[in-house]
Tab-separated table of C-alpha atoms in Angstrom:
chain	number	residue	atom	x	y	z
A	1	UNK	CA	3.693	120.539	93.629
A	2	UNK	CA	1.434	119.624	97.183
A	3	UNK	CA	-1.379	117.806	97.032
A	4	UNK	CA	-3.216	121.238	97.280
A	5	UNK	CA	-2.482	123.130	93.910
A	6	UNK	CA	-1.932	119.489	92.833
A	7	UNK	CA	-5.785	119.029	92.705
A	8	UNK	CA	-6.565	123.012	92.387
A	9	UNK	CA	-4.913	122.167	88.767
A	10	UNK	CA	-6.942	119.256	87.825
A	11	UNK	CA	-9.601	121.101	89.063
A	12	UNK	CA	-9.359	124.001	86.730
A	13	UNK	CA	-7.748	121.575	84.090
A	14	UNK	CA	-11.604	119.884	84.419
A	15	UNK	CA	-13.167	123.419	83.846
A	16	UNK	CA	-11.673	124.461	81.120
A	17	UNK	CA	-12.208	120.993	78.847
A	18	UNK	CA	-15.915	121.447	78.910
A	19	UNK	CA	-15.913	124.125	76.160
A	20	UNK	CA	-14.417	120.837	74.267
A	21	UNK	CA	-16.650	117.987	76.093
A	22	UNK	CA	-19.933	119.549	75.786
A	23	UNK	CA	-20.413	119.427	72.036
A	24	UNK	CA	-19.335	116.028	71.740
A	25	UNK	CA	-21.767	114.145	74.462
A	26	UNK	CA	-24.293	117.127	73.537
A	27	UNK	CA	-23.921	114.763	69.855
A	28	UNK	CA	-23.533	111.220	71.038
A	29	UNK	CA	-26.586	111.386	73.216
A	30	UNK	CA	-28.907	113.927	71.137
A	31	UNK	CA	-28.578	110.747	69.137
A	32	UNK	CA	-30.306	108.584	70.940
A	33	UNK	CA	-32.824	110.945	71.917
A	34	UNK	CA	-36.172	111.419	70.305
A	35	UNK	CA	-36.043	114.825	67.879
A	36	UNK	CA	-38.484	117.066	70.006
A	37	UNK	CA	-35.844	116.671	72.511
A	38	UNK	CA	-32.648	117.197	70.655
A	39	UNK	CA	-33.548	121.337	70.960
A	40	UNK	CA	-34.295	121.318	74.837
A	41	UNK	CA	-33.268	124.141	76.819
A	42	UNK	CA	-31.780	124.052	78.911
A	43	UNK	CA	-30.336	120.907	76.976
A	44	UNK	CA	-30.589	117.706	78.779
A	45	UNK	CA	-27.394	115.898	79.469
A	46	UNK	CA	-28.836	112.159	79.660
A	47	UNK	CA	-32.123	111.419	77.508
A	48	UNK	CA	-35.191	110.243	78.995
A	49	UNK	CA	-35.793	108.090	76.827
A	50	UNK	CA	-33.115	105.722	74.795
A	51	UNK	CA	-34.421	105.301	71.181
A	52	UNK	CA	-31.650	103.483	68.908
A	53	UNK	CA	-33.583	102.295	65.888
A	54	UNK	CA	-32.102	105.830	64.530
A	55	UNK	CA	-28.434	103.982	63.970
A	56	UNK	CA	-30.184	101.669	61.737
A	57	UNK	CA	-32.167	104.320	59.413
A	58	UNK	CA	-28.453	105.533	58.782
A	59	UNK	CA	-27.669	102.311	56.979
A	60	UNK	CA	-31.815	102.096	55.255
A	61	UNK	CA	-30.981	105.418	54.436
A	62	UNK	CA	-27.979	105.897	52.340
A	63	UNK	CA	-25.326	103.357	51.876
A	64	UNK	CA	-23.749	104.254	55.000
A	65	UNK	CA	-22.061	101.207	54.532
A	66	UNK	CA	-20.216	101.487	51.485
A	67	UNK	CA	-19.245	105.643	51.898
A	68	UNK	CA	-17.842	104.099	55.409
A	69	UNK	CA	-15.545	102.232	53.568
A	70	UNK	CA	-15.128	104.881	50.777
A	71	UNK	CA	-14.003	107.015	53.728
A	72	UNK	CA	-11.366	104.814	55.067
A	73	UNK	CA	-9.781	103.434	52.216
A	74	UNK	CA	-9.216	106.698	50.919
A	75	UNK	CA	-7.967	108.359	53.203
A	76	UNK	CA	-6.092	105.315	54.582
A	77	UNK	CA	-4.418	105.263	51.008
A	78	UNK	CA	-3.728	109.244	50.693
A	79	UNK	CA	-2.630	108.990	54.637
A	80	UNK	CA	0.793	106.267	53.569
A	81	UNK	CA	0.716	108.348	49.946
A	82	UNK	CA	1.826	111.329	52.048
A	83	UNK	CA	3.885	110.248	54.699
A	84	UNK	CA	6.454	108.241	51.140
A	85	UNK	CA	6.310	111.816	49.076
A	86	UNK	CA	6.724	113.734	52.620
A	87	UNK	CA	9.840	112.035	54.071
A	88	UNK	CA	11.406	112.167	50.769
A	89	UNK	CA	11.039	115.320	50.210
A	90	UNK	CA	11.895	116.732	53.894
A	91	UNK	CA	14.845	114.554	53.515
A	92	UNK	CA	16.215	115.920	50.348
A	93	UNK	CA	15.195	119.607	51.676
A	94	UNK	CA	17.166	118.807	55.005
A	95	UNK	CA	19.869	116.447	53.478
A	96	UNK	CA	20.851	117.420	50.174
A	97	UNK	CA	21.911	120.952	48.931
A	98	UNK	CA	21.544	121.961	45.520
A	99	UNK	CA	21.562	125.972	43.745
A	100	UNK	CA	18.362	127.518	44.792
A	101	UNK	CA	17.324	124.950	47.487
A	102	UNK	CA	15.371	127.803	49.757
A	103	UNK	CA	14.177	130.034	47.022
A	104	UNK	CA	12.450	126.216	45.912
A	105	UNK	CA	11.271	125.628	49.961
A	106	UNK	CA	9.449	128.260	50.226
A	107	UNK	CA	7.608	128.015	46.520
A	108	UNK	CA	6.777	124.758	47.955
A	109	UNK	CA	5.728	126.864	51.209
A	110	UNK	CA	3.330	128.877	49.200
A	111	UNK	CA	1.476	126.475	49.030
A	112	UNK	CA	0.619	126.478	52.760
A	113	UNK	CA	-1.656	130.054	51.736
A	114	UNK	CA	-3.439	129.337	48.143
A	115	UNK	CA	-7.386	127.965	49.304
A	116	UNK	CA	-8.666	124.977	48.491
A	117	UNK	CA	-11.533	127.280	47.388
A	118	UNK	CA	-8.873	128.983	44.663
A	119	UNK	CA	-8.186	125.999	42.752
A	120	UNK	CA	-10.482	124.251	43.146
A	121	UNK	CA	-12.557	125.000	38.911
A	122	UNK	CA	-8.836	124.041	37.646
A	123	UNK	CA	-8.856	121.004	39.538
A	124	UNK	CA	-11.990	120.002	38.508
A	125	UNK	CA	-11.731	121.119	33.954
A	126	UNK	CA	-8.346	118.717	34.228
A	127	UNK	CA	-9.403	116.009	36.155
A	128	UNK	CA	-13.225	116.535	33.860
A	129	UNK	CA	-10.765	116.493	30.729
A	130	UNK	CA	-8.391	113.173	32.224
A	131	UNK	CA	-12.284	111.388	32.067
A	132	UNK	CA	-11.913	111.342	36.215
A	133	UNK	CA	-15.264	113.285	37.631
A	134	UNK	CA	-17.234	110.803	39.799
A	135	UNK	CA	-14.514	108.473	40.961
A	136	UNK	CA	-12.084	108.993	43.407
A	137	UNK	CA	-8.579	109.433	41.779
A	138	UNK	CA	-9.527	113.336	42.585
A	139	UNK	CA	-9.396	113.108	46.746
A	140	UNK	CA	-6.002	110.548	46.298
A	141	UNK	CA	-4.341	113.104	43.908
A	142	UNK	CA	-5.108	115.963	44.927
A	143	UNK	CA	-3.727	115.925	48.663
A	144	UNK	CA	-0.763	113.415	47.655
A	145	UNK	CA	1.021	116.027	45.250
A	146	UNK	CA	-0.567	119.149	45.460
A	147	UNK	CA	-0.327	121.432	48.733
A	148	UNK	CA	-1.632	119.783	51.376
A	149	UNK	CA	1.129	117.532	51.447
A	150	UNK	CA	3.365	120.983	52.009
A	151	UNK	CA	2.823	120.806	55.679
A	152	UNK	CA	3.468	117.550	55.774
A	153	UNK	CA	7.114	117.867	54.297
A	154	UNK	CA	7.661	121.111	56.500
A	155	UNK	CA	7.251	118.895	59.427
A	156	UNK	CA	9.456	115.720	57.797
A	157	UNK	CA	12.616	118.364	57.545
A	158	UNK	CA	12.043	120.341	60.454
A	159	UNK	CA	12.832	116.197	61.551
A	160	UNK	CA	15.475	115.607	59.490
A	161	UNK	CA	17.191	118.859	59.869
A	162	UNK	CA	17.884	117.389	64.010
A	163	UNK	CA	18.601	114.176	63.201
A	164	UNK	CA	22.649	113.959	63.522
A	165	UNK	CA	25.120	114.112	60.954
A	166	UNK	CA	27.352	111.711	61.709
A	167	UNK	CA	24.614	109.006	61.747
A	168	UNK	CA	24.909	109.245	57.853
A	169	UNK	CA	28.423	109.332	58.499
A	170	UNK	CA	28.944	106.159	59.975
A	171	UNK	CA	26.060	105.102	56.927
A	172	UNK	CA	28.384	106.089	54.533
A	173	UNK	CA	31.196	104.346	56.226
A	174	UNK	CA	29.395	101.370	56.086
A	175	UNK	CA	28.957	101.384	52.328
A	176	UNK	CA	25.076	103.014	51.870
A	177	UNK	CA	24.617	105.183	49.648
A	178	UNK	CA	22.053	108.209	49.656
A	179	UNK	CA	18.663	105.933	48.984
A	180	UNK	CA	19.706	103.618	51.206
A	181	UNK	CA	20.767	105.741	54.284
A	182	UNK	CA	17.164	106.805	53.643
A	183	UNK	CA	15.934	103.910	54.217
A	184	UNK	CA	17.623	101.982	57.451
A	185	UNK	CA	18.765	104.811	58.843
A	186	UNK	CA	16.806	107.930	58.621
A	187	UNK	CA	12.981	106.730	58.355
A	188	UNK	CA	13.521	104.894	61.025
A	189	UNK	CA	14.088	107.622	63.231
A	190	UNK	CA	11.376	109.895	62.320
A	191	UNK	CA	8.707	108.021	63.208
A	192	UNK	CA	7.144	110.187	65.785
A	193	UNK	CA	7.201	113.480	62.003
A	194	UNK	CA	5.718	110.479	60.297
A	195	UNK	CA	2.917	110.005	63.254
A	196	UNK	CA	2.176	113.496	63.079
A	197	UNK	CA	1.975	113.523	59.497
A	198	UNK	CA	-0.463	110.306	59.660
A	199	UNK	CA	-2.536	112.013	61.721
A	200	UNK	CA	-2.608	115.628	60.444
A	201	UNK	CA	-3.426	113.471	57.051
A	202	UNK	CA	-5.640	111.186	57.965
A	203	UNK	CA	-7.824	113.781	59.317
A	204	UNK	CA	-7.321	115.602	57.108
A	205	UNK	CA	-8.689	113.544	54.144
A	206	UNK	CA	-11.340	111.816	56.310
A	207	UNK	CA	-12.880	115.160	56.874
A	208	UNK	CA	-13.031	116.698	53.264
A	209	UNK	CA	-16.247	117.811	52.069
A	210	UNK	CA	-15.474	120.712	49.906
A	211	UNK	CA	-13.481	117.694	46.520
A	212	UNK	CA	-16.028	115.283	47.506
A	213	UNK	CA	-19.742	117.573	46.760
A	214	UNK	CA	-17.357	118.861	43.038
A	215	UNK	CA	-15.932	115.595	42.100
A	216	UNK	CA	-18.259	112.990	42.509
A	217	UNK	CA	-21.850	112.457	41.848
A	218	UNK	CA	-22.731	109.346	42.341
A	219	UNK	CA	-23.673	108.076	46.077
A	220	UNK	CA	-22.154	104.921	47.147
A	221	UNK	CA	-19.089	107.016	46.114
A	222	UNK	CA	-19.922	109.718	47.938
A	223	UNK	CA	-17.269	110.261	50.972
A	224	UNK	CA	-17.877	110.718	54.807
A	225	UNK	CA	-18.473	114.284	55.134
A	226	UNK	CA	-20.594	114.276	51.779
A	227	UNK	CA	-23.343	112.110	52.678
A	228	UNK	CA	-23.978	113.715	56.396
A	229	UNK	CA	-26.055	115.889	54.189
A	230	UNK	CA	-27.633	113.643	52.633
A	231	UNK	CA	-30.139	112.197	55.039
A	232	UNK	CA	-33.519	114.531	54.709
A	233	UNK	CA	-37.125	113.644	54.699
A	234	UNK	CA	-39.427	114.189	52.408
A	235	UNK	CA	-39.193	118.325	52.604
A	236	UNK	CA	-35.561	118.827	52.839
A	237	UNK	CA	-35.688	119.257	56.324
A	238	UNK	CA	-32.841	117.373	57.733
A	239	UNK	CA	-33.290	114.428	59.687
A	240	UNK	CA	-31.166	116.037	63.125
A	241	UNK	CA	-31.222	112.074	65.277
A	242	UNK	CA	-30.521	110.660	62.106
A	243	UNK	CA	-28.235	112.889	61.066
A	244	UNK	CA	-26.322	112.972	64.575
A	245	UNK	CA	-26.435	108.956	65.100
A	246	UNK	CA	-24.222	108.436	61.262
A	247	UNK	CA	-22.098	111.873	63.321
A	248	UNK	CA	-21.673	110.118	65.889
A	249	UNK	CA	-20.395	107.034	63.692
A	250	UNK	CA	-18.078	108.727	61.731
A	251	UNK	CA	-16.401	111.018	65.113
A	252	UNK	CA	-16.136	108.423	67.415
A	253	UNK	CA	-13.092	106.310	65.165
A	254	UNK	CA	-11.015	109.297	65.082
A	255	UNK	CA	-11.080	110.591	68.553
A	256	UNK	CA	-10.064	106.990	70.122
A	257	UNK	CA	-7.524	106.962	67.249
A	258	UNK	CA	-6.386	111.201	68.339
A	259	UNK	CA	-6.806	109.321	71.852
A	260	UNK	CA	-4.123	106.386	71.016
A	261	UNK	CA	-1.789	108.179	69.545
A	262	UNK	CA	-1.808	111.648	70.845
A	263	UNK	CA	1.954	110.862	71.969
A	264	UNK	CA	3.504	110.437	68.835
A	265	UNK	CA	1.379	114.178	68.146
A	266	UNK	CA	2.481	116.376	70.420
A	267	UNK	CA	6.760	114.721	69.801
A	268	UNK	CA	6.195	114.905	66.297
A	269	UNK	CA	4.822	118.529	66.661
A	270	UNK	CA	7.339	119.267	69.064
A	271	UNK	CA	10.851	118.402	67.152
A	272	UNK	CA	9.459	120.831	64.336
A	273	UNK	CA	10.758	123.685	66.235
A	274	UNK	CA	13.809	122.473	67.206
A	275	UNK	CA	16.779	123.721	64.620
A	276	UNK	CA	15.650	125.788	60.610
């Protein structure tokens, strides 16, 4: 393409990204505005004056540091567990032949069609009977062993199908068993798919809202999406600038992680449709 065409294309892309970038920019800038300036029309792209005291108030009104750590460690554990389960399940569906394999995989995929709201009541009853309510166990076990891991299993299966069978045959000649072939040959080659699964899973766990409000009742055990709704005044009205400050601290780390890992994310998704 000529230089003019490239410049025109870049200009068009900049215009198209405005609807996606503006809400984030408004959130960040509004977090340091006085409440009276937040809903001014037209909205100001740059605050007339900066008030960074709202960021300290976030930690004064809620145990936000503990809540941040709660979301961080839950998302990390769920991501690691989902990657392990999805990798083994995806490899089994892709490489191990057994009666009813395709039917069982279709049954697993049905999990993608079931909304979480449908199963939340029986899940609550099950965890309440086991004495696990107001703990983080439901937020860890349900994503790893439930429907949220189905998409990760599908991605891993599609990736393993694309791997040449000659690689595994060579590993068997060298004396590796099925599990050794999976750990030493297939899994190291699946880094792009694992990267996509990690981003999907981490974002899902980080943004989880319904399950925390059902299972948790102690503020120190809240996760960030649940904690964001607690920044209100004595009359129950939202403290918008404080809430936006907390939302900014919640969202920016995820944006940074996605920007750094977007190549593995795109590459991993590209391999899910090559063969099946």
